[in-house]
Amino acid sequence: MGKAKLSIVQSGFVPINIENIDTDQIIPARFLKATTKEGFGKNLFRDWRYENDDEAKPKADFPLNQSQFSGEILVAGKNFGCGSSREHAAWSILDHGFRVVVSSFFADIFKNNALNNGVLPVQVSEGFLQKIFEQSNVTELIVDVEKQTIKIGSLEEFEEGFDINTYKKTCLLNGYDDIDYLLNLKNEIEDFEIEKAF
Amino acid sequence: MAGKTLFEKIWEKHVVKIIDNGPSVFYIDTHFIHEVTSPQAFNGLNKRGLKVFRPQQTVATADHNVPTIDQHLPIKEELSRLQVEALIKNCAEHGVELYGLGHPFQGIVHVIGPELGITQPGNTIVCGDSHTSTHGAFGAIAFGIGTSEVEMVLATQCLLQSKPKLMRINVEGVLKNGVVSKDIVLYILSKISASGATGFAVEFAGSAITSLSMEARMTICNMSIEMGARCGMIAPDEKTFEYIRWREFAPQAEAWDENLVQWKQLYSDSDASFDSEHHFNAADIQPMITYGTNPGMGIGIDEKIPTKESINDTDKSGLEKSLAYMGFEQNTPIKGQKIDYVFIGSCTNSRIEDLRMVAGFVKGKKKANGVEVWIVPGSKQVEAQAIEEGIDKVFEEAGFILRQPGCSACLGMNEDKIPAGKYCISTSNRNFEGRQGAGARTLLASPLTAASAAITGVITDVRELLN
Ligand code: SF4
């Protein structure tokens, strides 16, 4: 099955300088009625993005609507993705075209959901995050999965490392997913069930 | 050798294998599914040409997006109907038991699991819904998962998990009159914040916790996710065993005795260590209410809405944004605030004890004019019990509307939405912007506090009505 591989993302970014962005803001519950994973991108941050839920009236002050911000990287305030476990949040972020989300803290379930869909959550220090938000000129971020680093533009001094477990890193670099891995363990799982019963 | 925590005892029994420098392959005993987060998982399974690996360990219900009136009629809203139909078809094809609309066991997934005796101590339980933490009240490791993970569990009965850090929250002492378990959890949230337990598995302990009934304990574990916790749990005791004993799927005969021996080992050893620990005193807790847009923004009912200066959180910008959304001012009392809707329901507070508590309190009283009151029972069994006890009559006389089981206005996915700008006092678990409908303003509280607002039409200290 698998996902698109992810190794280096060099791209512009969309900064949303708000803390505690919960999954109800990322994708409101009224859009969860689909039975497929595609098409959620157009409802990403729906209620912050449009006036009166009207696609013809984008809110000019919301970064996703501002032409100077674009790219494959979303940058958001601390505790991103809290709230409901809906994976639709990760799908809508991916469907919109983001491959990386940068924040100084992520809610647990969101982090897992993102990784399971080939979206990389990059957790940076609060200071580094603020540095990104301070960039007034259009600039790029460079995320290197292999080296586990994130850089602001070409400014060498603004580089930070991030954590990712070795297993997830291998998955991202190769485009595998967890189901592929687990399916290969069927026999071990069956043995475990028999042992556990005693 | 150091002792083990409750969490560790269960965790270790369920690790199939540890991946070098990676997560563990973690075995799941019970998997609950519902109509909203399972269709994409079944699609994935079908694409891979797989069947559900252990259908007997999978239980389905329809709750998130079902109507709560006229459930015997076809669902009007087309997309909801499609989701429910997809669930029926998927369960039939894969041999999964479904307690769908019309079934006497149908209800909110976190209400029916315990009620049917499916939720048992020492188990690992998952569901594509974050409030799966509710089941932890029985001494189980129970947590919410995303749809890719639902697919993993359907395919292999396993997940990849890293062991979380461990936290214990101790609440000692005796609760004051008018203060119930919902107030305990809102109080803890107000102290440690909506991200205070992120990355932790939380065990709740102490005399104020063990003195609670099972249903009250579920309310606490239910909201552990609102602190960011991976899961919440409480060590099982005689009350737990008593609660499970005669339920539909409780172990019978020798199996019961064997299980009981195992279950009695499930507690944190006295020399077990936690990565973090908090201590609270039950006597300090007042009836609680939230004023903002995350569940950590709660205060005692007599207190004033905080100011930017008075909150120690880093979230100062969040305060202004929240208050603007709620239409509230800093440094003003919350008592006396007018409300438009009262919602008593959700997997936090829709069990028979909650309904009894509300009925006991409102008997002989009438709701205030201009307030709409919805009582949504957690399950068909809760509904039937309420009718048997005459609770439905009490509600009717008070002018409350008793609806049919489902998630309803907890997440405003079906037609049970609060209109924009209106105030709703709600016994659910989330007050996020738009959670109960676009622009809806939610104040979270206990069933007693919600019921007192229903009677007076404004935010009220329930203790004033109790005396
Ligand atoms: S009642 Fe609310 S929180 Fe509980 S399962 Fe339903 S939607 Fe989730």
GROMACS .gro file of C-alpha atoms in nm, chain A residues 91-196:
model
  106
   91TRP     CA    1  -0.637   1.416   0.616
   92SER     CA    2  -0.748   1.774   0.568
   93ILE     CA    3  -0.396   1.902   0.631
   94LEU     CA    4  -0.252   1.654   0.382
   95ASP     CA    5  -0.530   1.710   0.132
   96HIS     CA    6  -0.463   2.083   0.143
   97GLY     CA    7  -0.105   2.008   0.042
   98PHE     CA    8   0.089   2.027   0.368
   99ARG     CA    9   0.351   1.759   0.436
  100VAL     CA   10   0.501   1.909   0.753
  101VAL     CA   11   0.350   2.077   1.059
  102VAL     CA   12   0.581   2.271   1.289
  103SER     CA   13   0.484   2.357   1.646
  104SER     CA   14   0.644   2.374   1.989
  105PHE     CA   15   0.409   2.102   2.118
  106PHE     CA   16   0.170   1.848   1.964
  107ALA     CA   17  -0.121   1.658   2.111
  108ASP     CA   18  -0.046   1.287   2.118
  109ILE     CA   19  -0.322   1.146   1.902
  110PHE     CA   20  -0.270   1.410   1.637
  111LYS     CA   21   0.099   1.327   1.619
  112ASN     CA   22   0.024   0.959   1.554
  113ASN     CA   23  -0.249   1.034   1.304
  114ALA     CA   24  -0.023   1.271   1.112
  115LEU     CA   25   0.262   1.020   1.094
  116ASN     CA   26   0.024   0.748   0.983
  117ASN     CA   27  -0.065   0.963   0.685
  118GLY     CA   28   0.286   1.066   0.591
  119VAL     CA   29   0.257   1.413   0.745
  120LEU     CA   30   0.558   1.494   0.964
  121PRO     CA   31   0.502   1.678   1.294
  122VAL     CA   32   0.822   1.870   1.374
  123GLN     CA   33   0.844   1.975   1.737
  124VAL     CA   34   1.076   2.271   1.791
  125SER     CA   35   1.162   2.485   2.093
  126GLU     CA   36   0.931   2.775   2.177
  127GLY     CA   37   1.214   3.017   2.094
  128PHE     CA   38   1.267   2.867   1.751
  129LEU     CA   39   0.894   2.872   1.683
  130GLN     CA   40   0.876   3.242   1.771
  131LYS     CA   41   1.174   3.302   1.540
  132ILE     CA   42   0.972   3.157   1.254
  133PHE     CA   43   0.670   3.370   1.340
  134GLU     CA   44   0.893   3.679   1.344
  135GLN     CA   45   1.007   3.629   0.984
  136SER     CA   46   0.840   3.914   0.803
  137ASN     CA   47   1.003   3.858   0.465
  138VAL     CA   48   0.894   3.567   0.262
  139THR     CA   49   1.129   3.287   0.343
  140GLU     CA   50   1.160   2.913   0.330
  141LEU     CA   51   1.195   2.640   0.584
  142ILE     CA   52   1.410   2.337   0.514
  143VAL     CA   53   1.316   2.015   0.689
  144ASP     CA   54   1.554   1.724   0.651
  145VAL     CA   55   1.409   1.395   0.772
  146GLU     CA   56   1.735   1.201   0.736
  147LYS     CA   57   1.937   1.450   0.942
  148GLN     CA   58   1.638   1.540   1.164
  149THR     CA   59   1.696   1.913   1.129
  150ILE     CA   60   1.489   2.218   1.050
  151LYS     CA   61   1.639   2.541   0.918
  152ILE     CA   62   1.496   2.886   0.858
  153GLY     CA   63   1.582   2.990   0.503
  154SER     CA   64   1.950   2.964   0.443
  155LEU     CA   65   2.038   3.120   0.780
  156GLU     CA   66   2.273   2.860   0.923
  157GLU     CA   67   2.242   2.996   1.274
  158PHE     CA   68   1.872   2.916   1.284
  159GLU     CA   69   1.886   2.543   1.270
  160GLU     CA   70   1.742   2.305   1.524
  161GLY     CA   71   1.726   1.928   1.555
  162PHE     CA   72   1.398   1.742   1.614
  163ASP     CA   73   1.310   1.398   1.747
  164ILE     CA   74   1.150   1.119   1.558
  165ASN     CA   75   1.168   0.755   1.646
  166THR     CA   76   1.383   0.539   1.423
  167TYR     CA   77   1.095   0.321   1.319
  168LYS     CA   78   0.875   0.611   1.206
  169LYS     CA   79   1.169   0.769   1.030
  170THR     CA   80   1.227   0.454   0.826
  171CYS     CA   81   0.858   0.446   0.740
  172LEU     CA   82   0.858   0.809   0.619
  173LEU     CA   83   1.177   0.776   0.420
  174ASN     CA   84   1.054   0.461   0.249
  175GLY     CA   85   0.685   0.536   0.231
  176TYR     CA   86   0.575   0.227   0.432
  177ASP     CA   87   0.292   0.230   0.676
  178ASP     CA   88   0.228   0.050   1.003
  179ILE     CA   89  -0.025  -0.186   0.854
  180ASP     CA   90   0.233  -0.323   0.611
  181TYR     CA   91   0.460  -0.385   0.906
  182LEU     CA   92   0.197  -0.547   1.130
  183LEU     CA   93   0.063  -0.772   0.856
  184ASN     CA   94   0.406  -0.930   0.835
  185LEU     CA   95   0.381  -1.023   1.202
  186LYS     CA   96   0.056  -1.223   1.182
  187ASN     CA   97   0.220  -1.546   1.296
  188GLU     CA   98   0.382  -1.384   1.595
  189ILE     CA   99   0.050  -1.225   1.689
  190GLU     CA  100  -0.126  -1.560   1.671
  191ASP     CA  101   0.141  -1.722   1.890
  192PHE     CA  102   0.103  -1.439   2.136
  193GLU     CA  103  -0.273  -1.494   2.157
  194ILE     CA  104  -0.225  -1.862   2.239
  195GLU     CA  105   0.034  -1.788   2.506
  196LYS     CA  106  -0.174  -1.510   2.657
   0.00000   0.00000   0.00000
